[in-house]
CSV table of C-alpha atoms and ligand atoms in Angstrom, one decimal:
chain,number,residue,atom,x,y,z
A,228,UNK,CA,-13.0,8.2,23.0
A,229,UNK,CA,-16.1,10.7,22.4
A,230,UNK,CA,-16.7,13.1,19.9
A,231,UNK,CA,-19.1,15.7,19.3
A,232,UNK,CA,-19.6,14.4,15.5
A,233,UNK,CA,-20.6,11.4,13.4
A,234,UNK,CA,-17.5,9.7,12.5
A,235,UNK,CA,-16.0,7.2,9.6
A,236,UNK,CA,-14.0,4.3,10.6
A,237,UNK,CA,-10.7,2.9,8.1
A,238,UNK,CA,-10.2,-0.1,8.7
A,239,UNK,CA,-6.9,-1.7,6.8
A,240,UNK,CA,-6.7,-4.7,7.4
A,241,UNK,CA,-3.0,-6.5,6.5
A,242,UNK,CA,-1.3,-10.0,7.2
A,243,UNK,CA,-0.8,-9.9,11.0
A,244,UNK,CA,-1.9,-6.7,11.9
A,245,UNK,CA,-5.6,-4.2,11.7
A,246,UNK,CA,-5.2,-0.9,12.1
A,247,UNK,CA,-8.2,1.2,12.6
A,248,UNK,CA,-8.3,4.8,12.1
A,249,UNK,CA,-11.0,7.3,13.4
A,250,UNK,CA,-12.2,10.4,11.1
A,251,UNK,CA,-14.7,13.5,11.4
A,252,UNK,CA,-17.6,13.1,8.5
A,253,UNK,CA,-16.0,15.9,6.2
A,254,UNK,CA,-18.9,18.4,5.0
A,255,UNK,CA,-18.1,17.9,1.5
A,256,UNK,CA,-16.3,15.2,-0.1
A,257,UNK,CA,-15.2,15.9,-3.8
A,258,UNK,CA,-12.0,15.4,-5.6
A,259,UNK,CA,-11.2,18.9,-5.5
A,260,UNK,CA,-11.7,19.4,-1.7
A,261,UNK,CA,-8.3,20.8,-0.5
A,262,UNK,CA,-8.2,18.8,2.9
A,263,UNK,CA,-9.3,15.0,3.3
A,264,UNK,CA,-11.0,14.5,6.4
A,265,UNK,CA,-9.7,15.1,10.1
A,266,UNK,CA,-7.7,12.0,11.4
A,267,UNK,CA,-9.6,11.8,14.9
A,268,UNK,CA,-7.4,8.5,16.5
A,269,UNK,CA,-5.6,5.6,15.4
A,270,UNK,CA,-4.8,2.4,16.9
A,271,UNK,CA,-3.9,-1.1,15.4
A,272,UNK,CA,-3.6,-4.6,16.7
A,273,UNK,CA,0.0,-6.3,15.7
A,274,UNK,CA,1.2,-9.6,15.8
A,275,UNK,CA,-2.1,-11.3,15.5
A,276,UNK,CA,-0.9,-15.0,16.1
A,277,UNK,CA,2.4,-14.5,17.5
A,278,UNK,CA,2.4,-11.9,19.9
A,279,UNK,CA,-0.8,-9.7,20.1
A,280,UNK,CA,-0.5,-5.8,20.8
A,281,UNK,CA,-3.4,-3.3,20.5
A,282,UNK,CA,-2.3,0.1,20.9
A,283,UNK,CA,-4.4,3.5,20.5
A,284,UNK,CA,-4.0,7.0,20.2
A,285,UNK,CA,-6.1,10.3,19.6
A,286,UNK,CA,-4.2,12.3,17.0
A,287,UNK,CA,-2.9,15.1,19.6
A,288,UNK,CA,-0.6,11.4,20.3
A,289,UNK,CA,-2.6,10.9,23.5
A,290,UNK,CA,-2.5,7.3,24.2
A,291,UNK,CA,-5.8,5.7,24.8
A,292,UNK,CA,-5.0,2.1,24.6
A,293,UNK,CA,-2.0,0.2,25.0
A,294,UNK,CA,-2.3,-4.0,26.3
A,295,UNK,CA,-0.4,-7.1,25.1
A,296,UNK,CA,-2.6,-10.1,25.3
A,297,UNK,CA,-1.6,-13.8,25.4
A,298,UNK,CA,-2.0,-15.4,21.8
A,299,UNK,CA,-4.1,-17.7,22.6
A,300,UNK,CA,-6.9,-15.1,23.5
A,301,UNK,CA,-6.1,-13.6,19.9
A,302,UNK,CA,-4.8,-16.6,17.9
A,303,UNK,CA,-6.3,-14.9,14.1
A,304,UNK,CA,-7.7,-12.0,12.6
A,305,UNK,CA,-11.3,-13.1,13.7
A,306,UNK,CA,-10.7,-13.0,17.3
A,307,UNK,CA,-8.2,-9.8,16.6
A,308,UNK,CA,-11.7,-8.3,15.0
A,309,UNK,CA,-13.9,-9.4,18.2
A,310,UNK,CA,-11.0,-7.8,20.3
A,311,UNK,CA,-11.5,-4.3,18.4
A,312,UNK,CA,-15.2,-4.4,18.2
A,313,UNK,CA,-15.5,-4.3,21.5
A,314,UNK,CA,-13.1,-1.8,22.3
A,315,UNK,CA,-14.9,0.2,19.6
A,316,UNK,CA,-18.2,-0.3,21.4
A,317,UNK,CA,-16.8,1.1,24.3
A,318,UNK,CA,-14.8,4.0,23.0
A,319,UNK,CA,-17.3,4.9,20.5
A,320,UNK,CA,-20.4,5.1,22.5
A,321,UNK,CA,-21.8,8.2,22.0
A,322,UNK,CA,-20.9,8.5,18.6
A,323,UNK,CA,-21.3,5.1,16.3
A,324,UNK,CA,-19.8,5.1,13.4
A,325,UNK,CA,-21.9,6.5,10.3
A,326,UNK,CA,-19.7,4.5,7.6
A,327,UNK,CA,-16.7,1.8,7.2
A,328,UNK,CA,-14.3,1.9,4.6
A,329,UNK,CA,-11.9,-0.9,4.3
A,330,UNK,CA,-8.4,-1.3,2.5
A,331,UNK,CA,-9.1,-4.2,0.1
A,332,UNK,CA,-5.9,-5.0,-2.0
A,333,UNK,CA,-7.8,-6.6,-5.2
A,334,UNK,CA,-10.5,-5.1,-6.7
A,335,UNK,CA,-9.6,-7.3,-10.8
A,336,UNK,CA,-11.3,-6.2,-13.5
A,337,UNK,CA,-14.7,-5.5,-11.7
A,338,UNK,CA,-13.6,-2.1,-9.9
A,339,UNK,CA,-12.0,1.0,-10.9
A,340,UNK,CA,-13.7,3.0,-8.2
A,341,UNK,CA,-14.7,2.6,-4.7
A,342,UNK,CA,-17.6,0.5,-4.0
A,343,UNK,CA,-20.5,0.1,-1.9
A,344,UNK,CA,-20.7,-3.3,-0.4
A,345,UNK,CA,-23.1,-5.6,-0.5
A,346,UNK,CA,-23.3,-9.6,-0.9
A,347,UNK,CA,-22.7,-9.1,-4.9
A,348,UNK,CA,-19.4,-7.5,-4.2
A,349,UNK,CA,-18.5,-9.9,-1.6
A,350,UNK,CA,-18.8,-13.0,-3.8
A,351,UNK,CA,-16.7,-11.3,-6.1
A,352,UNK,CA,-14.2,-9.9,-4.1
A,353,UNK,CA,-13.5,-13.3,-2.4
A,354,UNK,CA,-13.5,-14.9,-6.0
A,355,UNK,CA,-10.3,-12.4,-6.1
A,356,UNK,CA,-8.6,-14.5,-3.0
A,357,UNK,CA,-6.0,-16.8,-4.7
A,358,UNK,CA,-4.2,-13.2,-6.6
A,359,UNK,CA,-3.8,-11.8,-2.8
A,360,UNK,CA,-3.7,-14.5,-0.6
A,361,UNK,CA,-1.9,-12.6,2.4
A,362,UNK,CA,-4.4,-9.8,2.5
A,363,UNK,CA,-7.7,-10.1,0.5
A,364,UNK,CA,-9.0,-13.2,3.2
A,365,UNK,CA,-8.0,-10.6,5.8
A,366,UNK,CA,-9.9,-8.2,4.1
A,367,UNK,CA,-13.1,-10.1,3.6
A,368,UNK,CA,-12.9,-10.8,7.7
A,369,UNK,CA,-13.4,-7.8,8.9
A,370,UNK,CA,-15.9,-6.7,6.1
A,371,UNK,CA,-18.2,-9.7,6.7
A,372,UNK,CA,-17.6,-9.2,11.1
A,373,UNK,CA,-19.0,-5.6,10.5
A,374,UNK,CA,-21.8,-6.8,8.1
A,375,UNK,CA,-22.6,-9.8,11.2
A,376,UNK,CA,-22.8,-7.3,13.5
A,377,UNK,CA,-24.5,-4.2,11.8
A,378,UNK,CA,-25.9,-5.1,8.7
A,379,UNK,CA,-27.5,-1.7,7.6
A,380,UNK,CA,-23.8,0.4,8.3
A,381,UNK,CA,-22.3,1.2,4.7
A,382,UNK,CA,-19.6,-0.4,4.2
A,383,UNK,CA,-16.9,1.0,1.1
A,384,UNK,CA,-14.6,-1.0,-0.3
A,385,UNK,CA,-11.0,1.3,-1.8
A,386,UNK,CA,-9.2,-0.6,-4.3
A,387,UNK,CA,-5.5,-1.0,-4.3
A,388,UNK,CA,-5.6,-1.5,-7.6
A,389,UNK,CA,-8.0,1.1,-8.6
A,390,UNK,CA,-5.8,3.8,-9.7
A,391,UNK,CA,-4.6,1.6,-12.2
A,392,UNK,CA,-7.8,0.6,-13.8
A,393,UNK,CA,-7.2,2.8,-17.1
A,394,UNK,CA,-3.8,1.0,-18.3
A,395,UNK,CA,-3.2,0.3,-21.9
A,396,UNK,CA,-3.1,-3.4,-22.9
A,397,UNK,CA,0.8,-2.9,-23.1
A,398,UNK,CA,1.0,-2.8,-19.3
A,399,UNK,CA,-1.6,-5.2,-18.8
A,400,UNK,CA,-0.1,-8.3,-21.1
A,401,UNK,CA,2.0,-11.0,-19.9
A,402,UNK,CA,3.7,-13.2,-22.7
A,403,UNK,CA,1.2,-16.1,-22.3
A,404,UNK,CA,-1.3,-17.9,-24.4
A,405,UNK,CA,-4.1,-14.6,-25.1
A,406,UNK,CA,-6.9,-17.0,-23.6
A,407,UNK,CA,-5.4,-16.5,-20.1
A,408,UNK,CA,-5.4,-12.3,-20.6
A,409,UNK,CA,-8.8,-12.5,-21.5
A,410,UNK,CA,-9.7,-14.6,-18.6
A,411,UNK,CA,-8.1,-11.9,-16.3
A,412,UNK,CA,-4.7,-12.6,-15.9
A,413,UNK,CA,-3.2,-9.2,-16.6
A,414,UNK,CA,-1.1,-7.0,-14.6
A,415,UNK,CA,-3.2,-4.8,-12.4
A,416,UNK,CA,-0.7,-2.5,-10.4
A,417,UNK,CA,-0.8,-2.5,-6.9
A,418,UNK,CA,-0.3,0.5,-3.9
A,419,UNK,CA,-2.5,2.8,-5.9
A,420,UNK,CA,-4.6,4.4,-2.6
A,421,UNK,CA,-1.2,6.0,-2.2
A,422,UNK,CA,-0.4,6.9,-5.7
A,423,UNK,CA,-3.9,8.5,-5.8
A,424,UNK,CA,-3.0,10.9,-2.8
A,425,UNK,CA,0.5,11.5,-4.2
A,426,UNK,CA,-1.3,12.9,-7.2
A,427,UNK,CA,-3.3,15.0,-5.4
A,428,UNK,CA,-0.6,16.4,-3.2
A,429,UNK,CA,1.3,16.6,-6.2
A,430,UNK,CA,-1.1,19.4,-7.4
A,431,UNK,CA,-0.6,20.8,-4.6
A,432,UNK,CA,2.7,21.0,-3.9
A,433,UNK,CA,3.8,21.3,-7.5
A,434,UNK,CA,1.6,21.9,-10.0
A,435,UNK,CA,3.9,22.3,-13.0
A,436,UNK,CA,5.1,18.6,-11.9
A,437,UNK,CA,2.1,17.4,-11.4
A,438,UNK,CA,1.0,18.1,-15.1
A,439,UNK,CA,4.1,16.0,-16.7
A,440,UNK,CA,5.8,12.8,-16.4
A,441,UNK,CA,6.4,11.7,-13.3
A,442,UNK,CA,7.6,8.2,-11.7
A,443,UNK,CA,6.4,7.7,-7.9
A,444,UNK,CA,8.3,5.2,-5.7
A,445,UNK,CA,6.4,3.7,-3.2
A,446,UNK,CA,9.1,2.0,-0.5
A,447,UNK,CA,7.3,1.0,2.4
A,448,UNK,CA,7.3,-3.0,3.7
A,449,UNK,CA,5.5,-3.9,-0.1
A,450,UNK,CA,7.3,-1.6,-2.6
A,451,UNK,CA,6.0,-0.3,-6.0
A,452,UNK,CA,6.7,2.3,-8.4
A,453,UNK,CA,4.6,3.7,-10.8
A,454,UNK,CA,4.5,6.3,-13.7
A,455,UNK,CA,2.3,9.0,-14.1
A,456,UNK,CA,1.5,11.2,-17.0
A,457,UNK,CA,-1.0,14.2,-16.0
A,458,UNK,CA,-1.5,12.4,-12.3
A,459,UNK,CA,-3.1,9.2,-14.2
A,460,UNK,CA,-1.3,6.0,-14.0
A,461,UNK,CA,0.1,4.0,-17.0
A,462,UNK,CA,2.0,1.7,-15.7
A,463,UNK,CA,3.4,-0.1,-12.8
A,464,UNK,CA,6.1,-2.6,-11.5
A,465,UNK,CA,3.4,-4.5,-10.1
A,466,UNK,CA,1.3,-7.1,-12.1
A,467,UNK,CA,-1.2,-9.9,-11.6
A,468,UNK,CA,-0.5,-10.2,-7.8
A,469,UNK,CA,1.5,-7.8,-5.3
A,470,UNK,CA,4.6,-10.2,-5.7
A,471,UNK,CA,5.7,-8.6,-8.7
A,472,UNK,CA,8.5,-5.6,-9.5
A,473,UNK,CA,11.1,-4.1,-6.4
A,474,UNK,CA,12.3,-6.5,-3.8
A,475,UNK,CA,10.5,-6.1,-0.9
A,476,UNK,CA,10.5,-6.5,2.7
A,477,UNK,CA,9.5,-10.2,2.9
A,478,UNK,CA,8.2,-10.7,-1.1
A,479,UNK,CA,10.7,-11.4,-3.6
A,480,UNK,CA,9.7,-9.0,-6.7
A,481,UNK,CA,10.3,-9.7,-10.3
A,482,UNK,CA,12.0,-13.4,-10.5
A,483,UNK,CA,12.9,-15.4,-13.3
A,484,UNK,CA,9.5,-18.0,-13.6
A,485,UNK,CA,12.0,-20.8,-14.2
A,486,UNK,CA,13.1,-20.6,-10.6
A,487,UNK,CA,9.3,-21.3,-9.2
A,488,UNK,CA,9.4,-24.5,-11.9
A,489,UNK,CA,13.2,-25.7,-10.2
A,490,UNK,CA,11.8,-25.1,-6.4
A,491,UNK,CA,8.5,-27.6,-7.6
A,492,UNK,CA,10.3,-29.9,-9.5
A,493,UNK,CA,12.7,-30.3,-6.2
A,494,UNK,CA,9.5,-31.3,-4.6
A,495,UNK,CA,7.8,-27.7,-2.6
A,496,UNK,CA,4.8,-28.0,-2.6
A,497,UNK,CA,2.6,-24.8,-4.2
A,498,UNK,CA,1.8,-23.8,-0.9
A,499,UNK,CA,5.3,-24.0,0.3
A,500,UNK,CA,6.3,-21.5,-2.4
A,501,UNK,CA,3.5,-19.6,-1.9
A,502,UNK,CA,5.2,-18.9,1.5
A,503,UNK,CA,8.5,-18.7,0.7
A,504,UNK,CA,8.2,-16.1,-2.1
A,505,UNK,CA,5.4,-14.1,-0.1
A,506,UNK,CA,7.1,-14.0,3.0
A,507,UNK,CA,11.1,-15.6,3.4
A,508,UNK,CA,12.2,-13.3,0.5
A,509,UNK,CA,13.4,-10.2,-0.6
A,510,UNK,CA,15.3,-8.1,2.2
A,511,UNK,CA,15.1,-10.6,4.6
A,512,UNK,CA,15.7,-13.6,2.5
A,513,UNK,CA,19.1,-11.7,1.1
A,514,UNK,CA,20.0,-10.7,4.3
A,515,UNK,CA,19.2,-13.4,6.5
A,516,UNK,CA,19.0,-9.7,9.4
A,517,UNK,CA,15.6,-8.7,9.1
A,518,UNK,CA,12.8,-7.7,6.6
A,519,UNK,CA,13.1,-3.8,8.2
A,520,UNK,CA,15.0,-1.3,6.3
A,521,UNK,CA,16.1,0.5,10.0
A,522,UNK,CA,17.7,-3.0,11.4
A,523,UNK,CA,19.7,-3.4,7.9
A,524,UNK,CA,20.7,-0.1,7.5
A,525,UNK,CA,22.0,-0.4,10.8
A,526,UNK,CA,23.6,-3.6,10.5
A,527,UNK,CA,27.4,-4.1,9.1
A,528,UNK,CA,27.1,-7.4,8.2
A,529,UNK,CA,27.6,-8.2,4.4
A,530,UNK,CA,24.5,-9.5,3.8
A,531,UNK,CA,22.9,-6.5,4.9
A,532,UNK,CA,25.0,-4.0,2.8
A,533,UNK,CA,24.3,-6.5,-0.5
A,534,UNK,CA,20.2,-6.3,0.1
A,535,UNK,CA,20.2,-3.0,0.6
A,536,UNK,CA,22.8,-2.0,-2.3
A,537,UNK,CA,20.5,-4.8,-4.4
A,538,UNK,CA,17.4,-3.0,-3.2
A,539,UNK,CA,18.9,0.5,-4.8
A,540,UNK,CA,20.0,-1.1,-7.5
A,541,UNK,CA,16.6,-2.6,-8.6
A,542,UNK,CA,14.9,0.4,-7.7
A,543,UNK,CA,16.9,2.4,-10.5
A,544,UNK,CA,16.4,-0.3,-12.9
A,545,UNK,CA,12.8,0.0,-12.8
A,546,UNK,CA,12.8,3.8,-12.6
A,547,UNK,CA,14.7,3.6,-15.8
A,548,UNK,CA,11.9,0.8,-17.6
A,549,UNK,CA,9.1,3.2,-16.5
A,550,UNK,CA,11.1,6.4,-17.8
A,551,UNK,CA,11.0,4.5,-20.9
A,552,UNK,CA,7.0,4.0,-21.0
A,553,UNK,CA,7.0,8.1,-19.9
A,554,UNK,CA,9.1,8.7,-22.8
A,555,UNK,CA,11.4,11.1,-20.5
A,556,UNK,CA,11.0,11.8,-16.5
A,557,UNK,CA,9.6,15.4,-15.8
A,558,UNK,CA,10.0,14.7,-11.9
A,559,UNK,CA,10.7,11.5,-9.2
A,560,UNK,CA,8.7,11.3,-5.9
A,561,UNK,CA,9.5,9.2,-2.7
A,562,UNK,CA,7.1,7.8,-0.4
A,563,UNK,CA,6.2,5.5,1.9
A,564,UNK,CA,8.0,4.1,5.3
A,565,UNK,CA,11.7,4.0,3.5
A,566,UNK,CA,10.7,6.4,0.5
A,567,UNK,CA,9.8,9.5,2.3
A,568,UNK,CA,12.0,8.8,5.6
A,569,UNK,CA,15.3,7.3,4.5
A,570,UNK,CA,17.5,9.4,2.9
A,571,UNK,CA,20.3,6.9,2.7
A,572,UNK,CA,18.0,4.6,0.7
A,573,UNK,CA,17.1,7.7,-1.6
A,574,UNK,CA,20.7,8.7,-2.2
A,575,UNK,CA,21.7,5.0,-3.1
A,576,UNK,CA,18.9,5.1,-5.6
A,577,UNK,CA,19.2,8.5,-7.2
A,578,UNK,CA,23.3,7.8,-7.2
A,579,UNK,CA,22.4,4.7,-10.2
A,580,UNK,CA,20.7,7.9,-11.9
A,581,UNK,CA,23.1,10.4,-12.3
A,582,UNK,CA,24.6,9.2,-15.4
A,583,UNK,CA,21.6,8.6,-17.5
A,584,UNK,CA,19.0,11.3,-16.2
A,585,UNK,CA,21.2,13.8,-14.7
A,586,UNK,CA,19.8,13.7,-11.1
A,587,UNK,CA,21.2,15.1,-8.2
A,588,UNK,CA,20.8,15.6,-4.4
A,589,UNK,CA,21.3,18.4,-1.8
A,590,UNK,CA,22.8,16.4,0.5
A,591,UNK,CA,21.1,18.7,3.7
A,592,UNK,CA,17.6,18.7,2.1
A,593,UNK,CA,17.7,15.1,1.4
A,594,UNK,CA,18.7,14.7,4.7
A,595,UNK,CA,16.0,16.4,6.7
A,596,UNK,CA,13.3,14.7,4.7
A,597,UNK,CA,12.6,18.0,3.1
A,598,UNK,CA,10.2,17.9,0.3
A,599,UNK,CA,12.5,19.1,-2.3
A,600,UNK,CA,15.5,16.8,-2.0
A,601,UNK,CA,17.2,17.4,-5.3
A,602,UNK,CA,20.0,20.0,-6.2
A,603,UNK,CA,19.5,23.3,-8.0
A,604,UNK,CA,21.2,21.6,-10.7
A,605,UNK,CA,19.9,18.1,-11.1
A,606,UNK,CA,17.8,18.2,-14.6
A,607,UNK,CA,15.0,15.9,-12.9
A,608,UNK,CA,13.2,17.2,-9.8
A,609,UNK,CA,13.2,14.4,-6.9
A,610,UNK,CA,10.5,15.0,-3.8
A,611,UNK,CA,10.0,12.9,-0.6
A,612,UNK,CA,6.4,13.6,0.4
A,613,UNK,CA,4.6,11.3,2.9
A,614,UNK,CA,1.9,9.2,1.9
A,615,UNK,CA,-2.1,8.9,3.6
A,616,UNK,CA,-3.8,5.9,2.3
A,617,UNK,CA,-6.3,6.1,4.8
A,618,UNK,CA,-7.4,9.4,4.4
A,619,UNK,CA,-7.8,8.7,0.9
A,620,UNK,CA,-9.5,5.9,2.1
A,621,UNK,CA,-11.8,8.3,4.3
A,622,UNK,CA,-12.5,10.5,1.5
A,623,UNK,CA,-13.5,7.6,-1.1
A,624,UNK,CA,-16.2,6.8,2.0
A,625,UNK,CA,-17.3,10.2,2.7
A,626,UNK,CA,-18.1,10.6,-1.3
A,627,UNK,CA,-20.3,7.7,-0.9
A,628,UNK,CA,-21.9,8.5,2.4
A,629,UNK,CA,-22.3,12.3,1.5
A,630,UNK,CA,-23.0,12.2,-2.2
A,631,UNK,CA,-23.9,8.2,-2.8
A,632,UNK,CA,-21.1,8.3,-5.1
B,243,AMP,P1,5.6,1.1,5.7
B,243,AMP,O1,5.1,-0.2,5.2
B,243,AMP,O2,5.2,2.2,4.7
B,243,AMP,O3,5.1,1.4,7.1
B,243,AMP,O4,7.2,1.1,5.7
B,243,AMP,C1,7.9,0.2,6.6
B,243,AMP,C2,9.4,0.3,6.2
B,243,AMP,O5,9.8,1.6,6.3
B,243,AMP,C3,10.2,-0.6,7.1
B,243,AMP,O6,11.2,-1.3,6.3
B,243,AMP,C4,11.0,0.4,8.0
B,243,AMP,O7,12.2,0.0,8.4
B,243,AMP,C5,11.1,1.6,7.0
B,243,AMP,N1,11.4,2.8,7.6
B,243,AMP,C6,10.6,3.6,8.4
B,243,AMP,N2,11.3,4.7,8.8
B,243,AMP,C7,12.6,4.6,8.3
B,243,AMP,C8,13.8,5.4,8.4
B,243,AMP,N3,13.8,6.5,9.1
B,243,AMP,N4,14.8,5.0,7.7
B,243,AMP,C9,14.8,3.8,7.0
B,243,AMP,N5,13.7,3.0,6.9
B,243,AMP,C10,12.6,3.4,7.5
């Protein structure tokens, strides 16, 4: 691909897949700005390990790269990195990228803003490595390939748990000895690149909503939900690591503690857990189908139907918790791969909420994914908007590139 302008590369790197997305260098990059910079391309490299893919397109959906490659030519996210440095070389010839910013799931008590990298923040971020073990390695990988192979290019690192940074001590305890809270174990909150941009659509889109209480739900493979007052977060189902809160895809959410101390004292072994709770859980662990809300949705098997009517049912549970912190619910956004796109998971959720909050669908807006999915008559608001983490992510980098800050 060539471009006439500089450009900023995302790079999001997750548990068995990188995706790298292109953008323009905005000319300004505040909060205020109305539109985040141009998406130029995308592609991503899947099943790093298992069954490599590396696909690409230029936003007009023009596809620029699409090869499967044997796994022992990309057997881990270091050789999945070498793979997309080079095809970066080539495609990005004429125009080398002016900044990185990278997805990094952790930032702990350090950052509550996007930061420049250098070694400093390194160290620390991989100090961060045993509270995201599935993503913050993978992170770190293609932060330090970039820094081997260009040391002068800025480098940003966007927080997942940034937009959380301002919690009260309320949502930041856990009922253990106080030593441990003071040593950092605290709930941090999770998915917030996305809560951030739901804000600021939220302002947007509806302003009067935006200004009030409102409780996001972010249903994608991980799955979160957090309540905002004024478009600032105070709380979220998410806590010291991003195994906490809503069943997930693969990760089991909220558990009693007591199981993890049966499964050890019947001989796993920490890493064993580790694996089980991080990846043969939730939705897939119920079901024994898949992990993907499309394959169980579209499954009659009664395993299927009980994680998916389990997921709805937990999702309304914590909607109701964080209502409670909110002290009433001015509005309820969906986002994400399931929140914004699946209205059947949206109407199992929002059916839990009639009684108590007096919310109600229109059964065709819901349906088309509209962005107003709730009746004239429900007494809560409910939206399905679409998320963009990585233009967020795009932003955060231009602010530093543009304004060193
Ligand atoms: P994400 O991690 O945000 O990409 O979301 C991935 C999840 O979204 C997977 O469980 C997908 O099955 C789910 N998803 C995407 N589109 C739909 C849809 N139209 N209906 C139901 N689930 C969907």
């Amino acid at each position: 691909m060539t471009t006439a302008h500089p450009v900023i590369l995302v790079v999001n790197a997750g548990s068995s897949s990188v995706k790298i997305s292109i953008f323009s260098v905005p000319e300004a990059a505040h909060e205020d700005v109305e539109v985040l910079p141009a998406q130029l391309a995308h592609g991503q490299i899947e099943g790093i390990g298992v069954a490599p893919h590396i696909e690409g397109r230029l936003a007009d959906g023009t596809v620029v790269a699409d090869e499967r490659f044997p796994v022992e030519l990309v057997p881990d996210h270091d050789a999945a990195f070498r793979l997309i440095q080079a095809r970066l070389q080539e495609g990005l010839r004429d125009t080398p990228p002016v900044a990185i910013g990278h997805r990094v799931v952790h930032g702990g008590m350090d950052f509550a803003d996007a930061v420049r990298i250098d070694d400093n923040v390194i160290a620390r971020l991989d100090a961060l490595v045993p509270l995201a073990p599935l993503h913050q390695p993978h992170n770190l990988t293609a932060i330090r390939a970039v820094r081997a192979a260009a040391p002068d290019l800025l480098q940003v690192a966007c927080f997942d748990t940034a937009f959380h940074a301002g919690h009260d001590p309320m949502a930041q305890l856990m009922a253990l000895p106080y030593e441990y809270y003071e040593q950092g174990i605290r709930r941090f909150g999770f998915h917030g690149l996305s809560y951030a941009y739901i804000a600021r659509r939220l302002k947007q889109v509806a302003p009067d909503l935006a200004e009030g209480r409102v409780i996001v739900a972010h249903f994608g493979n991980g799955a979160s939900l957090c309540a905002m007052r004024g478009g600032k977060s105070v709380e979220s189902t998410m806590g010291l690591t991003a195994l906490d809160g809503m069943p997930m895809g693969t990760r089991c959410g909220t558990i009693d503690p007591g199981a993890v101390l049966w499964l050890a004292a019947q001989g796993m072994t920490p890493d064993a857990i580790q694996a089980m709770l991080y990846g043969q859980s939730g939705l897939k662990g119920i079901s024994g189908v898949s992990s993907d809300m499309r394959a169980l949705l579209a499954s009659d098997t009664p395993r299927a139907k009980l994680a998916v009517d389990f997921y709805a049912y937990r999702a309304a549970q914590e909607i109701g918790k964080l209502a409670v912190t909110l002290g009433g619910l001015d509005g309820l956004v969906f986002t994400a791969g399931i929140g914004a796109n699946s209205p059947d998971v949206r109407a199992r959720v929002c059916a839990h909420l009639t009684d108590l909050f007096g919310i109600s669908l229109d059964a065709a807006a819901n349906g088309d994914n509209c962005q107003r999915i709730s009746s004239d008559t429900s007494r809560v608001p409910v939206l399905a908007l679409q998320t963009d983490e990585e233009g967020m992510i795009a932003l955060s980098t231009a602010k530093i590139l543009l304004n060193g800050g």
